[in-house]
Short mmCIF file of C-alpha atoms and ligand atoms in Angstrom, two decimals:
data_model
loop_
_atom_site.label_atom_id
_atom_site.label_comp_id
_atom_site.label_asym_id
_atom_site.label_seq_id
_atom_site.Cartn_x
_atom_site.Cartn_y
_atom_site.Cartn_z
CA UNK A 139 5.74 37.79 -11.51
CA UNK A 140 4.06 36.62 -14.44
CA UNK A 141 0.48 35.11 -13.80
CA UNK A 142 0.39 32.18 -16.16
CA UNK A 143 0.85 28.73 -16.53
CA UNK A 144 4.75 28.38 -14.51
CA UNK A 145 5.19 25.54 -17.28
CA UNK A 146 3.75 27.45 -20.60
CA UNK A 147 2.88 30.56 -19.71
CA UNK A 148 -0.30 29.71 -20.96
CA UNK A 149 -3.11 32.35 -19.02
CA UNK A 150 -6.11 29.83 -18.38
CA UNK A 151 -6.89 27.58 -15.25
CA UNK A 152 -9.08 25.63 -13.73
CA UNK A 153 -9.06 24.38 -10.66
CA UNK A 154 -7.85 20.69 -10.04
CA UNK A 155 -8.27 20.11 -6.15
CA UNK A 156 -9.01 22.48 -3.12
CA UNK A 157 -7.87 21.53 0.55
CA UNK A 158 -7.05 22.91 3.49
CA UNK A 159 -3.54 23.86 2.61
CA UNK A 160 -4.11 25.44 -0.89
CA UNK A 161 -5.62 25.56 -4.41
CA UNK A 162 -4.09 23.16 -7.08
CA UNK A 163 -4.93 24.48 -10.66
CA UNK A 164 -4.25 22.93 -13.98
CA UNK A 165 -3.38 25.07 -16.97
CA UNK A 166 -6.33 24.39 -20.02
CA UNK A 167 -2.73 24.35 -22.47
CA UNK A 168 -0.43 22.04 -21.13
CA UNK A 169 -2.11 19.96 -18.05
CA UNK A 170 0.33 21.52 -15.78
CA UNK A 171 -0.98 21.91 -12.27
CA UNK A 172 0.55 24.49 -9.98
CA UNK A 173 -0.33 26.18 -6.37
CA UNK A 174 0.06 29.27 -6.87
CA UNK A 175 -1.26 30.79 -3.29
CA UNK A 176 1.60 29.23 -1.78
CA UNK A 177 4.38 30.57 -3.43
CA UNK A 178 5.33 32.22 -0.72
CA UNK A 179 6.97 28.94 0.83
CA UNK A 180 9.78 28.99 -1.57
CA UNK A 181 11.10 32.19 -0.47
CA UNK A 182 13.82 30.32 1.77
CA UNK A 183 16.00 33.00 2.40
CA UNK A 184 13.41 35.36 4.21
CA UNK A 185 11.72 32.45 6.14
CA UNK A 186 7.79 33.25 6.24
CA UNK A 187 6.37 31.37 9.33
CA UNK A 188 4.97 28.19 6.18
CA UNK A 189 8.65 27.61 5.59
CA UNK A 190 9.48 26.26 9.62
CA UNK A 191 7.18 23.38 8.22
CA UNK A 192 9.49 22.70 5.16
CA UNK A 193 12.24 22.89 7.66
CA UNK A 194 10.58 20.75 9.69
CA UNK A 195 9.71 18.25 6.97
CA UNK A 196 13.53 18.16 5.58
CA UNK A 197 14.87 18.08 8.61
CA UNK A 198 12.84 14.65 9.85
CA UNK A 199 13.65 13.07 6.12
CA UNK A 200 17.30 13.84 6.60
CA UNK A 201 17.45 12.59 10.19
CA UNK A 202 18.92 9.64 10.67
CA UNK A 203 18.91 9.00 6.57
CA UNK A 204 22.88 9.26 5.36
CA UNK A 205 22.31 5.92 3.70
CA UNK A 206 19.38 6.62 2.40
CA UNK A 207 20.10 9.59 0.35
CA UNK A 208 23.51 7.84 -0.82
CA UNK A 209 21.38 5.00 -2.13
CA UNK A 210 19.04 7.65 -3.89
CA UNK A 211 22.44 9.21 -5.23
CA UNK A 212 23.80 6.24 -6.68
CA UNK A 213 20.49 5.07 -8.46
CA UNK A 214 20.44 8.63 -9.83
CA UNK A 215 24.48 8.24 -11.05
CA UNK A 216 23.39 4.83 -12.57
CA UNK A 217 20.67 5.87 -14.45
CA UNK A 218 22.63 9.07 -16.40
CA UNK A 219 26.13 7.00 -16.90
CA UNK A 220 23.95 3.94 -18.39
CA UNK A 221 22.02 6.68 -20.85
CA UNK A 222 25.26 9.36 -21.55
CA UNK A 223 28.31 7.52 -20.43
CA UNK A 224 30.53 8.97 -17.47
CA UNK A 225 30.20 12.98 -17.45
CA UNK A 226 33.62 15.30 -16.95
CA UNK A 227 32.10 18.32 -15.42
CA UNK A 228 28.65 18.24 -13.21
CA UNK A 229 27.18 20.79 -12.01
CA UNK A 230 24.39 20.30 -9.66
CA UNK A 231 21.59 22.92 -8.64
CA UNK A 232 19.65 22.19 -5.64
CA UNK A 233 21.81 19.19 -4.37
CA UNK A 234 20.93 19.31 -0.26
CA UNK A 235 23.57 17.44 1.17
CA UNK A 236 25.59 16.54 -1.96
CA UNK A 237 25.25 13.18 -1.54
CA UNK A 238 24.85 13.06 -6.00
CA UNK A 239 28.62 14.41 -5.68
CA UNK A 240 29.43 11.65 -3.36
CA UNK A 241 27.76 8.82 -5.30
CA UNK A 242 30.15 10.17 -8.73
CA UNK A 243 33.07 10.45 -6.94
CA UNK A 244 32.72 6.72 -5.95
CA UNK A 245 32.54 5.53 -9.57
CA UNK A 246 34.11 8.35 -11.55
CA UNK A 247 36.73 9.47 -9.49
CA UNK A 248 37.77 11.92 -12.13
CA UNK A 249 34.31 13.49 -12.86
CA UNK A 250 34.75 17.09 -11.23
CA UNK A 251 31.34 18.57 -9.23
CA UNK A 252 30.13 21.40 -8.28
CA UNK A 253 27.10 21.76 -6.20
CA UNK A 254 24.85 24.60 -5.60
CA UNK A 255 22.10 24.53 -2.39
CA UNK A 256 20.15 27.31 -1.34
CA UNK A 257 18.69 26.47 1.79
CA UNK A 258 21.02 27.18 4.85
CA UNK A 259 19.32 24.64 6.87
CA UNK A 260 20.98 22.67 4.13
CA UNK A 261 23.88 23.78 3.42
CA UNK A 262 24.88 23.66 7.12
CA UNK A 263 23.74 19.95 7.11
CA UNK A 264 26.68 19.11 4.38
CA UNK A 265 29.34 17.42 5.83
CA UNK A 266 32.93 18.87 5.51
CA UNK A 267 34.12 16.10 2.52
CA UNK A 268 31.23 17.68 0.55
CA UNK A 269 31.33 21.27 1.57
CA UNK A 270 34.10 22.39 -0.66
CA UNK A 271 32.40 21.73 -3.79
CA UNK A 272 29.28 23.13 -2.88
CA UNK A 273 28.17 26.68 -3.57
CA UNK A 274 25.70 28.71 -0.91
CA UNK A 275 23.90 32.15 -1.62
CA UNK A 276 20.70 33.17 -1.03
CA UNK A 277 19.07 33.19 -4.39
CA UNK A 278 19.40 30.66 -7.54
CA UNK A 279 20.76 33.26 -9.64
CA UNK A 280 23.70 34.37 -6.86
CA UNK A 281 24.68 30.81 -6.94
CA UNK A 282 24.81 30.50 -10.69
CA UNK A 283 26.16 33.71 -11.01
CA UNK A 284 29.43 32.27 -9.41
CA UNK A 285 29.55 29.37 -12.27
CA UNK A 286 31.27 29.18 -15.53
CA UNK A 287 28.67 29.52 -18.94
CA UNK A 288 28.76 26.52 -21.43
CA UNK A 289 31.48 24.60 -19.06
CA UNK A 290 29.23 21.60 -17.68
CA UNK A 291 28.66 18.53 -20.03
CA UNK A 292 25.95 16.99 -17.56
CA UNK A 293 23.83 19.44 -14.97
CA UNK A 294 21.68 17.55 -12.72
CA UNK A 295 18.13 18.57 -10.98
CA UNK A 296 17.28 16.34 -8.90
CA UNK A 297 13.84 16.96 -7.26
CA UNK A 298 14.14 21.21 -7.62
CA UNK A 299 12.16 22.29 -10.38
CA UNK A 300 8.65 21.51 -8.19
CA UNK A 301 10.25 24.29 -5.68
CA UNK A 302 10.20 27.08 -8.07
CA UNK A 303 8.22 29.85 -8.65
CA UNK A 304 9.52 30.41 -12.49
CA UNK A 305 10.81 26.84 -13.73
CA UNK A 306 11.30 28.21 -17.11
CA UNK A 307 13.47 31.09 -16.43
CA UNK A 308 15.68 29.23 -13.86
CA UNK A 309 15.93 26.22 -16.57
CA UNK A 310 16.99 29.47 -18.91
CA UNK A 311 19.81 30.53 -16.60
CA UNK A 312 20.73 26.85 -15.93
CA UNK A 313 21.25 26.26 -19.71
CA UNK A 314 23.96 29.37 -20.00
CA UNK A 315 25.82 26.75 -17.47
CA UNK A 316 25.90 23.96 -20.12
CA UNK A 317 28.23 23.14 -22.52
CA UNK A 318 27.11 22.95 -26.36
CA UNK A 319 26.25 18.95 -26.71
CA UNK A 320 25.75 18.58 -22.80
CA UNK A 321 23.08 16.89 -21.10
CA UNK A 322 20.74 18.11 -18.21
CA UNK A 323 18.82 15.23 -15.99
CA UNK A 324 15.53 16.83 -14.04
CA UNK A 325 14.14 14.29 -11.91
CA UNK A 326 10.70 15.65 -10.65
CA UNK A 327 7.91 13.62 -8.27
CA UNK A 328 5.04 12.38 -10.84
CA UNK A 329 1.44 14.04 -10.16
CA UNK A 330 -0.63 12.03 -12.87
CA UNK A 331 -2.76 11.20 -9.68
CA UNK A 332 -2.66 13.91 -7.15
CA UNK A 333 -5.68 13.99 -5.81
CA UNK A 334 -5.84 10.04 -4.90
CA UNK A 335 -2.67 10.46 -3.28
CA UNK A 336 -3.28 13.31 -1.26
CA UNK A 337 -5.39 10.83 0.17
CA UNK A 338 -2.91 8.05 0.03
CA UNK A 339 -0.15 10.36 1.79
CA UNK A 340 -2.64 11.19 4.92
CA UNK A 341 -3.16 7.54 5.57
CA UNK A 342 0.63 6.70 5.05
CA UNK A 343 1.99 9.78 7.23
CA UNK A 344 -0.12 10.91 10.16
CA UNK A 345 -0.03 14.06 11.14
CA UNK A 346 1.66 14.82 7.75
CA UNK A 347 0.85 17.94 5.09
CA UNK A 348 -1.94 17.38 2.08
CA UNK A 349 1.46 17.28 0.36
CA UNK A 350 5.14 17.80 0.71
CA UNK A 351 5.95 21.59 2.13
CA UNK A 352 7.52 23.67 -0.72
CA UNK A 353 6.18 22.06 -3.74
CA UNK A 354 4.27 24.15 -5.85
CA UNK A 355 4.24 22.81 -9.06
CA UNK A 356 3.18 19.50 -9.36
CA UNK A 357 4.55 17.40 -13.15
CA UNK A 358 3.23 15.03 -14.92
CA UNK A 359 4.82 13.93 -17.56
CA UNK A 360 3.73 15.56 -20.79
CA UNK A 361 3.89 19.48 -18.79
CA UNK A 362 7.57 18.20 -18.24
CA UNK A 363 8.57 17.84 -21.53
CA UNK A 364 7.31 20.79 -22.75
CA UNK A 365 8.84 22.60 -20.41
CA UNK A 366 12.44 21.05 -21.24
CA UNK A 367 11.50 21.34 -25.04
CA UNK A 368 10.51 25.02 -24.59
CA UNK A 369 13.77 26.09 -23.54
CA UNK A 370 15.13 24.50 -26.76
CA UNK A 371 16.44 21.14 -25.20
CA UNK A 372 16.28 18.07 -27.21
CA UNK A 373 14.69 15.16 -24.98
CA UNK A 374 16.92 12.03 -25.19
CA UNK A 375 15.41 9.87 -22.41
CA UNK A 376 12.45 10.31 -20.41
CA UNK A 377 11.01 7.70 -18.07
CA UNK A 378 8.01 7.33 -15.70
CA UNK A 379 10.23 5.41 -12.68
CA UNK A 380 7.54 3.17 -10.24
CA UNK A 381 8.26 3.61 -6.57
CA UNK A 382 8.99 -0.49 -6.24
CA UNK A 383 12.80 0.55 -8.62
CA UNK A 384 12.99 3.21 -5.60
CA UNK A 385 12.72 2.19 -2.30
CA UNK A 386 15.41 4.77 -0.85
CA UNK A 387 12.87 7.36 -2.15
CA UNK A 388 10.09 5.97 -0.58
CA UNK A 389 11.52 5.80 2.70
CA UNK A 390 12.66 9.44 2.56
CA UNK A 391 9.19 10.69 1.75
CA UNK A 392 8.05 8.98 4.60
CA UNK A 393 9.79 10.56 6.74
CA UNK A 394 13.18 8.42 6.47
CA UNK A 395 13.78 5.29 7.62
CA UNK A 396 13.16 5.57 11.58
CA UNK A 397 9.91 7.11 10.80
CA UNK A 398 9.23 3.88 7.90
CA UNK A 399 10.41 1.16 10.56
CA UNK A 400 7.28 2.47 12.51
CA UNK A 401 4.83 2.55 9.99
CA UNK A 402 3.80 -0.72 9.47
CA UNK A 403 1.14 0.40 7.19
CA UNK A 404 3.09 1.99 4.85
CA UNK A 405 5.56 -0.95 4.64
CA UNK A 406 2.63 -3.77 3.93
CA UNK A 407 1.77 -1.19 1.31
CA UNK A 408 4.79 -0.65 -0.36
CA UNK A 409 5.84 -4.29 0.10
CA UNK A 410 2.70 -5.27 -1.74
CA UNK A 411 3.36 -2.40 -4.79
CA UNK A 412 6.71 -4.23 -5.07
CA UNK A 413 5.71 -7.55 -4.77
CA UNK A 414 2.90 -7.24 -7.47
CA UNK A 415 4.32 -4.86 -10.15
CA UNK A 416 0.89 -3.16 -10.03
CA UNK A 417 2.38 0.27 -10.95
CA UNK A 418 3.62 -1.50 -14.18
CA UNK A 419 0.42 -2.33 -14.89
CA UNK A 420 -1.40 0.66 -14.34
CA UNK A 421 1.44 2.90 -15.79
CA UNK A 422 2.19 4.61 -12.46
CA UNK A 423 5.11 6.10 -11.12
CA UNK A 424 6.61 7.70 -8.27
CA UNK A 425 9.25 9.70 -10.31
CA UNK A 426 9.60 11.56 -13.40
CA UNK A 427 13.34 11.55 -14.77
CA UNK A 428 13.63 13.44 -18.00
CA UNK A 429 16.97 13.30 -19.65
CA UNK A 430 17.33 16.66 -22.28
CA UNK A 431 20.67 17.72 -24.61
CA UNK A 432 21.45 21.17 -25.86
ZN1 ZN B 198 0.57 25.42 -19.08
#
């Protein structure tokens, strides 16, 4: 594997933050920050004993959290019908439980959807009215392997690309998948602040990680675009999305909405981001959602 910059190949770091769980370094070119030491997490199929904490992690955000992800789904669906009117043929890489299929089929019952997931843990975890559209294997490439080239006119990433080791060659094969005029929507968590919210997530989930198990590269938002843009994708929206327009998110990366009913720290907190628009102010956002056309 190549040893530069996962977002611009660029060959010169330095380091952003150093805790306990890893090294975060930022690329001198592009601002991208990435942890490279713990790469190793990703490797799903061949579980490494790091990867029983993602498990771990996705299985408490899942638990108990149907309507939670549904209600992430549909705010997804909203936001790509409102920009590129109703899609004909999604295809979906990294969609956990499917609930983005489930959302589409609600509005746009004629939309078809494919799904592709990865992680067993996962994949088991879909229930049966989803399974059918949704493709397992053990690698990225299997799974896309089993897809049509230039046959999708919207493919959706929703939360993935901070999981992989080479975002610019899966983004690559992903393209193959689209059709010529089709949209992709990447949805990745914002970093602009990391190291303030390392601190932030700590006092928000005890007994929680320095961050989220399995991410590795960490976006903010100009490193996103020229990512999308290197691959030859024309940007057509791109929006920093503040946590109070996502409350559904916020809940799941609290640990879901058992674990968020028990925190009342974290609610007075997020009740107070909503109730003063201060992320508006400061230009802060939870979300990154980057809207690209071939
Ligand atoms: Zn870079």
């Amino acid at each position: 594997m190549a040893q530069g910059c996962p977002f611009c190949q660029g060959v010169t770091q330095k380091v952003y933050c150093t805790t306990s769980q890893g090294t975060i370094l930022e690329c001198t070119a592009c601002g991208g920050r990435f942890a490279r030491d713990r790469r190793d997490e990703v490797q799903l199929d061949d579980p490494p004993a790091a990867s029983a904490a993602i498990n771990r992690e996705y299985a408490e955000s899942y638990a108990d959290a149907a309507d939670t992800e549904l209600a992430i789904a549909r705010n997804v669906v909203k936001f790509v019908v409102d920009r590129v009117g109703p899609p004909a043929n999604v295809l979906e890489v990294g969609c956990g439980q499917a609930q983005i299929g489930r959302a589409l089929g609600e509005t746009m019952p004629a939309a078809s959807y494919t799904g592709i997931e990865i992680s067993k843990e996962l994949f088991r975890g879909i229930d049966s009215g989803q399974k059918a559209q949704v493709i397992h294997a053990p690698t990225l490439e299997q799974a896309l392997a089993q897809v049509d080239d230039g046959h999708y006119d919207l493919v959706v990433m929703h939360h993935v690309l901070e999981h992989l080791p080479a975002p610019a060659d899966t983004l690559a094969l992903v393209k193959r998948k689209m059709r010529p005029g089709g949209n992709i929507f990447i949805e990745v968590p914002n970093e602009q602040w990391k190291r303030p919210l390392i601190s932030l997530r700590h006092l928000l989930k005890r007994g929680g990680d320095d961050w989220f198990p399995g991410h590795i590269n960490f976006f903010t938002r100009r490193p996103l675009e020229s990512l999308v843009r290197s691959q030859g994708l024309r940007i057509v929206a791109s929006k920093v999305v503040p946590a109070a327009d996502l409350p559904a998110l916020v809940i799941k990366m609290l640990g879901g909405p058992r674990a968020y009913r028990e925190n009342p720290l974290a609610r007075m907190v997020f009740g107070l981001l909503r109730l003063t628009q201060v992320e508006r102010v400061l230009g802060y956002g939870i979300s990154l959602r980057c809207i690209a056309r071939t």
